């Protein structure tokens, strides 16, 4: 959220930045730096220009141009403006580089402090995207379930019977994926079989093979399957195999959910799966996450009592519903819900556990999902022009930022007004004229600024109010 209590109503007057193509960016604009390969660097030469009818001095100390923001470490200011005094029409070049260390959109901002009477603190938001280098990429799935390395898939069959699953390997990369070997390992590998062969998969194409479970007795069996390839990130892709052999009719539970990438996950007996509700303002209830329970067996699955429980660090920050049915017939399913309702700002986590008395081939079962979220907040960057009260830029000089939700105010002592710690003079030519305030609820916030000096301890009159409409938390 960017706010400028004093800002030109049209055009670009005074301090601004332009790129090598001549595009001009007023304070509060966003400069897009495009896509750059991870661990590579893309440099950009920019100009800070003065298009006003007065001389502007860049007052940042020690650097005229500084940076901030969540991904600031992935941007580098290679050089500073050679001149910090810009007459009307003057400009001075500086250089920045985008150096992404991981994939995805990376956000930061540049700050240029000055004595420009209209702009004051200039802020330019930066946005770039880190991308992977061209390479093959293995993706393994069963139907709609996309596995992650070292995850597990579950089999169920009566003793002497067979249960089979079709496994799909997709090359989601940009170069040929070479599958060099598919093999079974583990203590009970002989109870499983597979028909996969070495194969080369073109980009975006798939290959399928079958894994079968053949229990010789009523017991539990475990093994794993390894898929070796030329994927530079996952040279050997391993999936755990869990099999339950039963004698006679027995229930068999299956527990699934969609993760944050909308990929179906099987958490029947696996661990390490999670779901994040993201940022939610304290006091607000999130949308619900649905967990599906299915009975793949041949007799009823018992879900009586309160089979779903919450534990862990912050169980009170989450809510659950119990399954919609107390008993599941063969091939039937039921659901339960998890919601996040933080009571305060900050990271929250808990563990959701579904327990049954007969879900694992007639024996007890336990399915676990780690859930997390953040009691959200939103940062608002407020800037203002330097006060004409010169003593504000001397010892004991300061600015005070006050704000209130829902309605305007005229005095610091009005009901609901919050004033953050003062922005104090620190020995530079000017007292800093920007501040980040943090709010923890949605709504319209009214913001005013006043100045102080050694000759005016009660402070100046408040500035005109500005408004910031907050609809969602930033983190």
JSON list of N, CA and C in Angstrom, two decimals, residues 9 16 45-46 56-57 65 91 97 124-125 166 183 192 330 371 394 399 414:
[
{"chain": "A", "resi": 9, "resn": "UNK", "atom": "N", "xyz": [-1.24, 16.34, -8.83]},
{"chain": "A", "resi": 9, "resn": "UNK", "atom": "CA", "xyz": [-2.52, 15.80, -9.27]},
{"chain": "A", "resi": 9, "resn": "UNK", "atom": "C", "xyz": [-2.47, 15.28, -10.69]},
{"chain": "A", "resi": 16, "resn": "UNK", "atom": "N", "xyz": [11.62, 12.39, -10.32]},
{"chain": "A", "resi": 16, "resn": "UNK", "atom": "CA", "xyz": [11.10, 11.13, -10.82]},
{"chain": "A", "resi": 16, "resn": "UNK", "atom": "C", "xyz": [12.27, 10.31, -11.36]},
{"chain": "A", "resi": 45, "resn": "UNK", "atom": "N", "xyz": [20.02, 0.42, -16.18]},
{"chain": "A", "resi": 45, "resn": "UNK", "atom": "CA", "xyz": [20.49, 1.77, -15.91]},
{"chain": "A", "resi": 45, "resn": "UNK", "atom": "C", "xyz": [19.29, 2.71, -15.85]},
{"chain": "A", "resi": 46, "resn": "UNK", "atom": "N", "xyz": [19.18, 3.41, -14.75]},
{"chain": "A", "resi": 46, "resn": "UNK", "atom": "CA", "xyz": [18.07, 4.33, -14.52]},
{"chain": "A", "resi": 46, "resn": "UNK", "atom": "C", "xyz": [18.60, 5.74, -14.31]},
{"chain": "A", "resi": 56, "resn": "UNK", "atom": "N", "xyz": [16.78, 20.43, -6.66]},
{"chain": "A", "resi": 56, "resn": "UNK", "atom": "CA", "xyz": [16.48, 19.38, -5.68]},
{"chain": "A", "resi": 56, "resn": "UNK", "atom": "C", "xyz": [17.78, 18.75, -5.22]},
{"chain": "A", "resi": 57, "resn": "UNK", "atom": "N", "xyz": [17.92, 18.58, -3.91]},
{"chain": "A", "resi": 57, "resn": "UNK", "atom": "CA", "xyz": [19.08, 17.91, -3.33]},
{"chain": "A", "resi": 57, "resn": "UNK", "atom": "C", "xyz": [18.67, 16.52, -2.84]},
{"chain": "A", "resi": 65, "resn": "UNK", "atom": "N", "xyz": [20.35, 6.50, -3.11]},
{"chain": "A", "resi": 65, "resn": "UNK", "atom": "CA", "xyz": [19.33, 5.53, -3.46]},
{"chain": "A", "resi": 65, "resn": "UNK", "atom": "C", "xyz": [19.50, 4.32, -2.54]},
{"chain": "A", "resi": 91, "resn": "UNK", "atom": "N", "xyz": [19.66, 15.51, -14.58]},
{"chain": "A", "resi": 91, "resn": "UNK", "atom": "CA", "xyz": [19.47, 14.10, -14.26]},
{"chain": "A", "resi": 91, "resn": "UNK", "atom": "C", "xyz": [20.80, 13.49, -13.86]},
{"chain": "A", "resi": 97, "resn": "UNK", "atom": "N", "xyz": [20.53, -4.07, -10.32]},
{"chain": "A", "resi": 97, "resn": "UNK", "atom": "CA", "xyz": [20.51, -5.40, -10.91]},
{"chain": "A", "resi": 97, "resn": "UNK", "atom": "C", "xyz": [19.48, -6.26, -10.20]},
{"chain": "A", "resi": 124, "resn": "UNK", "atom": "N", "xyz": [9.99, 3.90, -5.61]},
{"chain": "A", "resi": 124, "resn": "UNK", "atom": "CA", "xyz": [9.76, 3.17, -6.85]},
{"chain": "A", "resi": 124, "resn": "UNK", "atom": "C", "xyz": [9.69, 1.68, -6.53]},
{"chain": "A", "resi": 125, "resn": "UNK", "atom": "N", "xyz": [8.55, 1.06, -6.80]},
{"chain": "A", "resi": 125, "resn": "UNK", "atom": "CA", "xyz": [8.38, -0.36, -6.53]},
{"chain": "A", "resi": 125, "resn": "UNK", "atom": "C", "xyz": [9.00, -1.19, -7.67]},
{"chain": "A", "resi": 166, "resn": "UNK", "atom": "N", "xyz": [-2.31, -47.43, -11.72]},
{"chain": "A", "resi": 166, "resn": "UNK", "atom": "CA", "xyz": [-1.61, -46.91, -12.90]},
{"chain": "A", "resi": 166, "resn": "UNK", "atom": "C", "xyz": [-0.87, -45.64, -12.52]},
{"chain": "A", "resi": 183, "resn": "UNK", "atom": "N", "xyz": [12.72, -49.42, -10.40]},
{"chain": "A", "resi": 183, "resn": "UNK", "atom": "CA", "xyz": [12.99, -50.62, -9.60]},
{"chain": "A", "resi": 183, "resn": "UNK", "atom": "C", "xyz": [12.25, -50.59, -8.27]},
{"chain": "A", "resi": 192, "resn": "UNK", "atom": "N", "xyz": [5.11, -56.78, -4.22]},
{"chain": "A", "resi": 192, "resn": "UNK", "atom": "CA", "xyz": [4.70, -55.80, -5.21]},
{"chain": "A", "resi": 192, "resn": "UNK", "atom": "C", "xyz": [5.35, -56.15, -6.55]},
{"chain": "A", "resi": 330, "resn": "UNK", "atom": "N", "xyz": [-19.03, -49.59, 2.24]},
{"chain": "A", "resi": 330, "resn": "UNK", "atom": "CA", "xyz": [-18.03, -49.74, 1.16]},
{"chain": "A", "resi": 330, "resn": "UNK", "atom": "C", "xyz": [-18.34, -48.81, -0.02]},
{"chain": "A", "resi": 371, "resn": "UNK", "atom": "N", "xyz": [-1.48, -27.94, 9.63]},
{"chain": "A", "resi": 371, "resn": "UNK", "atom": "CA", "xyz": [-2.12, -26.73, 9.11]},
{"chain": "A", "resi": 371, "resn": "UNK", "atom": "C", "xyz": [-1.43, -25.51, 9.71]},
{"chain": "A", "resi": 394, "resn": "UNK", "atom": "N", "xyz": [16.35, 19.94, 13.06]},
{"chain": "A", "resi": 394, "resn": "UNK", "atom": "CA", "xyz": [17.41, 20.18, 14.03]},
{"chain": "A", "resi": 394, "resn": "UNK", "atom": "C", "xyz": [17.17, 19.28, 15.24]},
{"chain": "A", "resi": 399, "resn": "UNK", "atom": "N", "xyz": [8.67, 14.17, 13.30]},
{"chain": "A", "resi": 399, "resn": "UNK", "atom": "CA", "xyz": [7.34, 14.08, 12.70]},
{"chain": "A", "resi": 399, "resn": "UNK", "atom": "C", "xyz": [6.56, 13.01, 13.45]},
{"chain": "A", "resi": 414, "resn": "UNK", "atom": "N", "xyz": [-8.38, 12.17, 20.08]},
{"chain": "A", "resi": 414, "resn": "UNK", "atom": "CA", "xyz": [-9.71, 11.69, 19.69]},
{"chain": "A", "resi": 414, "resn": "UNK", "atom": "C", "xyz": [-9.80, 10.18, 19.84]}
]
